[in-house]
Tab-separated table of C-alpha atoms in Angstrom:
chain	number	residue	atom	x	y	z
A	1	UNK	CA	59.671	26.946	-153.147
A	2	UNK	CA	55.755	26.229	-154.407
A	3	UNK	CA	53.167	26.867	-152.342
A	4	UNK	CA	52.131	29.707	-150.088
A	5	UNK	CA	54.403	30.495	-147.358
A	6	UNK	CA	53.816	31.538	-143.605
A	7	UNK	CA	55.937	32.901	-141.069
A	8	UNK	CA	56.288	33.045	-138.133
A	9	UNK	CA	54.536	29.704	-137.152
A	10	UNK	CA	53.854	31.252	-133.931
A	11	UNK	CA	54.301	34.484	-132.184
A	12	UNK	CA	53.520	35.449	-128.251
A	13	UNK	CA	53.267	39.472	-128.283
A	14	UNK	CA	52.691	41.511	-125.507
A	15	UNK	CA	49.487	44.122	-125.790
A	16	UNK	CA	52.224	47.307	-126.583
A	17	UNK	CA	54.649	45.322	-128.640
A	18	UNK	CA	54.381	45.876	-133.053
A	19	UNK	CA	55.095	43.114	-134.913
A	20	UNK	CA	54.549	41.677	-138.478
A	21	UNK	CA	53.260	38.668	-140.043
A	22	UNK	CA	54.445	37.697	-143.902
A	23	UNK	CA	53.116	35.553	-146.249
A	24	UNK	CA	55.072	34.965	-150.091
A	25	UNK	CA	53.467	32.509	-152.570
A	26	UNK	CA	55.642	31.599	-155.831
A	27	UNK	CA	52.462	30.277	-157.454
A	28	UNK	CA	51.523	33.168	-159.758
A	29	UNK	CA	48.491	33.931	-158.208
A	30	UNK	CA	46.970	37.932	-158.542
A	31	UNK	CA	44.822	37.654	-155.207
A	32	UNK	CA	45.885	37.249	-151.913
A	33	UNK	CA	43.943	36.940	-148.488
A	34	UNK	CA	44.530	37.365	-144.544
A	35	UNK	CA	41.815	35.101	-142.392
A	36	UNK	CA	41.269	34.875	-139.132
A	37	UNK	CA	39.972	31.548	-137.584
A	38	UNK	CA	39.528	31.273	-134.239
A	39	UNK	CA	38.659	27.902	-132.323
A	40	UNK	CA	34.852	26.453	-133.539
A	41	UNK	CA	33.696	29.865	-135.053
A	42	UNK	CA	33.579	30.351	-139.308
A	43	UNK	CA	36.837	31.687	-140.955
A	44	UNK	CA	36.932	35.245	-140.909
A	45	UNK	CA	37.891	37.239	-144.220
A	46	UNK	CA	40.303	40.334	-143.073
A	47	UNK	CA	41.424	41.917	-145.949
A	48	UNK	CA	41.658	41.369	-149.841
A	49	UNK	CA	44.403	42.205	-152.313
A	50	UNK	CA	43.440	41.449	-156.138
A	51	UNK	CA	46.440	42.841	-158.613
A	52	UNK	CA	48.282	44.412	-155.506
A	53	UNK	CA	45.170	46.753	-154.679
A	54	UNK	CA	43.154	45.876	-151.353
A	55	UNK	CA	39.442	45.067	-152.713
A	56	UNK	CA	38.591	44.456	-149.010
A	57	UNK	CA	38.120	45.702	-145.464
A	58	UNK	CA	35.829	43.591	-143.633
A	59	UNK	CA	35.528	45.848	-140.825
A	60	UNK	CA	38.934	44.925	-139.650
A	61	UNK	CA	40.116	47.236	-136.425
A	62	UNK	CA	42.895	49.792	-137.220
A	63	UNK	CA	45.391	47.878	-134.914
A	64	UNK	CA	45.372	45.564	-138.001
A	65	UNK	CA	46.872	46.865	-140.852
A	66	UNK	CA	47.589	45.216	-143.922
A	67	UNK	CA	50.336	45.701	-146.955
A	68	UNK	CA	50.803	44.342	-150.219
A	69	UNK	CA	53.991	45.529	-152.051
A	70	UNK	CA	53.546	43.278	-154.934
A	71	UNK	CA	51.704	40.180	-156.334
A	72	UNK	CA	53.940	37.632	-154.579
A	73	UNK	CA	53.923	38.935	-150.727
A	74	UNK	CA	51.096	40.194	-148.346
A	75	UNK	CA	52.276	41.602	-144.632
A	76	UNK	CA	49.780	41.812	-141.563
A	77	UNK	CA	51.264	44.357	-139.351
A	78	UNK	CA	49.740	44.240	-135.916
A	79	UNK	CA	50.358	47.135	-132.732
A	80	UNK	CA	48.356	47.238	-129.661
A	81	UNK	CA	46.937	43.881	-129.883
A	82	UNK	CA	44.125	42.733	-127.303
A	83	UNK	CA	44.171	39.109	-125.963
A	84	UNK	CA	40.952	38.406	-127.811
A	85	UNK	CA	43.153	39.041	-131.573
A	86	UNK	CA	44.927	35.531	-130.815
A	87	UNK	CA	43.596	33.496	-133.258
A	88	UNK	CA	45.342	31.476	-135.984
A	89	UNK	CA	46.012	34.123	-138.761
A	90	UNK	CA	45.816	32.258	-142.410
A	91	UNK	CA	46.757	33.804	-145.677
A	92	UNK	CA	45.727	32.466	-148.811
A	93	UNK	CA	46.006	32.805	-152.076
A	94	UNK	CA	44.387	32.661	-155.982
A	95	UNK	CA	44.407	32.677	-159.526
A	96	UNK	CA	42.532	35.957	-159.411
A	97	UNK	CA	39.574	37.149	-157.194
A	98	UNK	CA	36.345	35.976	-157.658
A	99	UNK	CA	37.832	33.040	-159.437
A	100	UNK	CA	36.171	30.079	-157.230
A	101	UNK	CA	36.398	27.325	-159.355
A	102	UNK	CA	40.220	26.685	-158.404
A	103	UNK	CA	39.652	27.265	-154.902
A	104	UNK	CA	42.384	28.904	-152.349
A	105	UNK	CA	45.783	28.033	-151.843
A	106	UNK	CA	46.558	28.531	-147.723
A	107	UNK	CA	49.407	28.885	-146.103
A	108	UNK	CA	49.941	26.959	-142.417
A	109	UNK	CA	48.974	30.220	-140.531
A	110	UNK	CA	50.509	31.670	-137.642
A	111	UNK	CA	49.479	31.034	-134.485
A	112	UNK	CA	49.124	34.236	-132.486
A	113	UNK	CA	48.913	34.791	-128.498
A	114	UNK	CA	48.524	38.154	-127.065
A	115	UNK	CA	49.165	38.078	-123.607
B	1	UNK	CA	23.246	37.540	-142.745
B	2	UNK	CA	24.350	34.329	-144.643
B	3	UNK	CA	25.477	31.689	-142.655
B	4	UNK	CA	26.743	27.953	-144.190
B	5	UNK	CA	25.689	25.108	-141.155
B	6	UNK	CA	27.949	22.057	-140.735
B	7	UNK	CA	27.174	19.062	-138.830
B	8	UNK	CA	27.898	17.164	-136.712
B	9	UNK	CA	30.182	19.661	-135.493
B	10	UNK	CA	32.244	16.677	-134.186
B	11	UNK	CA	31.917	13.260	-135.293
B	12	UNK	CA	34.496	10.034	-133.874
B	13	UNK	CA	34.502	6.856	-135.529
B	14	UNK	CA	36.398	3.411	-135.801
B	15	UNK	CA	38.296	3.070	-138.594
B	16	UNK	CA	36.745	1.105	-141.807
B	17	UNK	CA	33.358	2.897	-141.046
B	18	UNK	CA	31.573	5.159	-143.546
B	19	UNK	CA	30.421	8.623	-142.430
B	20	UNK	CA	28.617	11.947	-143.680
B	21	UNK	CA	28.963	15.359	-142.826
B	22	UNK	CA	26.298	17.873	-144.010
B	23	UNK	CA	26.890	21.714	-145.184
B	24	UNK	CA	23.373	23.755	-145.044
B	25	UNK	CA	22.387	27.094	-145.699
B	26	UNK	CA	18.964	28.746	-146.844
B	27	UNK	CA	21.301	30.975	-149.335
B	28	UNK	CA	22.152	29.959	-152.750
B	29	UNK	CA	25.792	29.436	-153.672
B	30	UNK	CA	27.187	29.743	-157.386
B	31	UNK	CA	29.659	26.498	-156.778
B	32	UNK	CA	30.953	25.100	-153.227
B	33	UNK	CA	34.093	23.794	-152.059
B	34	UNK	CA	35.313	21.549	-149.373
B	35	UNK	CA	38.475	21.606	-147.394
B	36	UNK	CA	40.869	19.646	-145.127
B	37	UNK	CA	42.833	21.289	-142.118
B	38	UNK	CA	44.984	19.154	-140.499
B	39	UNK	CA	46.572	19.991	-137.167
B	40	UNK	CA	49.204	22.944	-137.225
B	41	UNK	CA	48.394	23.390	-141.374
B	42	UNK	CA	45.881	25.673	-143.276
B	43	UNK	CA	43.006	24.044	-145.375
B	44	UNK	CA	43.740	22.333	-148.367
B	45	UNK	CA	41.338	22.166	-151.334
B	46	UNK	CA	39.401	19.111	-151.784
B	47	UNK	CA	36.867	19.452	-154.501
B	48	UNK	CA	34.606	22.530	-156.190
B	49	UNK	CA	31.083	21.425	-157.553
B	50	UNK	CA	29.356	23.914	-159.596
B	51	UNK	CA	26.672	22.422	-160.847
B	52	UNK	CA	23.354	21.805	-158.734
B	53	UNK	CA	22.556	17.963	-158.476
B	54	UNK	CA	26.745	17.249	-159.722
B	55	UNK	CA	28.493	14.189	-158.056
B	56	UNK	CA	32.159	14.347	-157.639
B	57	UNK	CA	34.668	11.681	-156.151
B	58	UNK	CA	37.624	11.471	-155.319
B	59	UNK	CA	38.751	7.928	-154.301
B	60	UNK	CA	36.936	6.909	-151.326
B	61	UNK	CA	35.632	10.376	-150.833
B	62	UNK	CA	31.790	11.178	-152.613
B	63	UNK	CA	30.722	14.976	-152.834
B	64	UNK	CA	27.181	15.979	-153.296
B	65	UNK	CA	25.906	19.699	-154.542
B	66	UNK	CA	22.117	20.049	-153.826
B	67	UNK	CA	19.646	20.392	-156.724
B	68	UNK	CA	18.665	23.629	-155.698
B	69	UNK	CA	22.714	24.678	-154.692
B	70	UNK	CA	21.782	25.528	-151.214
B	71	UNK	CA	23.245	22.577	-149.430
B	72	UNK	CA	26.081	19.458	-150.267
B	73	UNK	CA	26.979	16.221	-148.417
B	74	UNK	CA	30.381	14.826	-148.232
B	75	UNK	CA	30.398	10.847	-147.997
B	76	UNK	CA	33.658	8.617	-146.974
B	77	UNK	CA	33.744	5.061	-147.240
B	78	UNK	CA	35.440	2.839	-145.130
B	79	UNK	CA	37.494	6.190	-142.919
B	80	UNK	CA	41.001	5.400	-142.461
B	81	UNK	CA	42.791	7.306	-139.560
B	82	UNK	CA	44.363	9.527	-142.566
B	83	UNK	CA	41.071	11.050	-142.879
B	84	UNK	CA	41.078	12.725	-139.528
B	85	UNK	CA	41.209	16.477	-139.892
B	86	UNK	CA	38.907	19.253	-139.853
B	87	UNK	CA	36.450	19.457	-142.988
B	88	UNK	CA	35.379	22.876	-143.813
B	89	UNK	CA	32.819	23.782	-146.417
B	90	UNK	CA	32.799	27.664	-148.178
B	91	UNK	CA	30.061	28.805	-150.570
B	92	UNK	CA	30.419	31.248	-152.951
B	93	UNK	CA	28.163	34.518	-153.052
B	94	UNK	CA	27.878	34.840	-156.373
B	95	UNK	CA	27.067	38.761	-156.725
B	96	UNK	CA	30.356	39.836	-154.986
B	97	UNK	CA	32.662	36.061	-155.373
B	98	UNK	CA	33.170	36.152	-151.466
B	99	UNK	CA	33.115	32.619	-149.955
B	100	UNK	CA	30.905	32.152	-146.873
B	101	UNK	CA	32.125	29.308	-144.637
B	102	UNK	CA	30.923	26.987	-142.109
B	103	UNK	CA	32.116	26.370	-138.749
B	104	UNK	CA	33.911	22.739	-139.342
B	105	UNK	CA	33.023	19.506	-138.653
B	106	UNK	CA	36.139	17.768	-136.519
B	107	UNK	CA	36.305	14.258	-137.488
B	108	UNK	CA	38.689	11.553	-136.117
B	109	UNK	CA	38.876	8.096	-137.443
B	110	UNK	CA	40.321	5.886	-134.351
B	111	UNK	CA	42.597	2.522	-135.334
């Protein structure tokens, strides 16, 4: 399978429940990314990985907490969610960080609802 | 802060029309991309221009970087309802490669 690959689509957790998002991309790519884009605001940049090594914490809250076994697979693993955390959750992936000029490949995102 | 405007941030039109959508920012990018969301999907790259002043098409779609690479246009002639989606600009900071990205601009090309 090409492409960068989401799942789950969607997920309804409760504010005490742990769960886990996972992303996989087959395309080669060194860097991977976890957004967060929430209705009518800017996408939000999470975390970076670049060669398995997180380059980036943008301030992310510690209920968030990323992992990145190897080059192909990025986890978000989320515990005490509040309600304002749903959001669409995107990863994405590339060639390399820092390497604009081919752009991101996303994956469809998982919709998240914390109720 | 950086920050990348879009507008409109919502724009509805009849099919066979042509449109613009504007991505502004008083920060200078080192190339800019565009991007299509579609309902229930994650963007998908459209173009990258580089090159301040460069031209780009792609079919019926024109991209515009500004001379000074602070700002870029994205033209469509004649919208077809295919064309609906979200369109999503993202500079690039060039001293630490982080993209900076603007709100959207939700278009929807009615039959």
């Amino acid at each position: 399978e090409t492409g960068v690959t989401q799942t789950p689509r969607h997920l309804v957790m409760g504010m005490t429940n742990k769960k886990s998002l996972k992303c996989e991309q087959h395309l080669g790519h060194n860097a991977m990314y976890w957004y967060k884009q929430s209705a009518k605001k800017p996408l939000e940049l999470m975390f970076v990985y670049n060669f398995k090594e997180q380059t980036e914490n943008n301030s992310v809250p510690s209920r968030f907490s990323p992992e990145c076994p190897n080059s192909s697979h990025l986890f978000l693993h989320l515990h005490t969610l509040q309600p304002e955390d749903s959001a669409l959750y995107l990863c994405a992936s590339s060639p390399r960080q820092g390497a604009q000029e081919y752009g991101y490949t996303f994956g469809s995102g998982t919709r998240l609802t914390v109720v | 802060t950086q920050l990348l405007e879009q507008s409109p941030q919502f724009l509805s039109i009849q099919e066979g029309e042509n449109l613009t959508v504007y991505c502004n920012s008083s920060s200078v990018f080192s190339s800019l991309q565009w991007y299509r969301q579609e309902p229930g999907e994650g963007p998908v790259l459209l173009v990258t221009v580089v090159t301040g002043g460069e031209v780009k098409k792609l079919k019926r779609l024109t991209f515009q970087f500004g001379d000074a690479r602070k700002d870029s246009s994205l033209h469509i002639t004649a919208a077809q309802p295919g064309d609906t989606g979200l369109y999503l600009c993202a500079g690039e900071d060039g001293s630490n490669y982080q993209l900076i990205w603007g709100a959207g601009t939700k278009l929807i090309i009615k039959p």
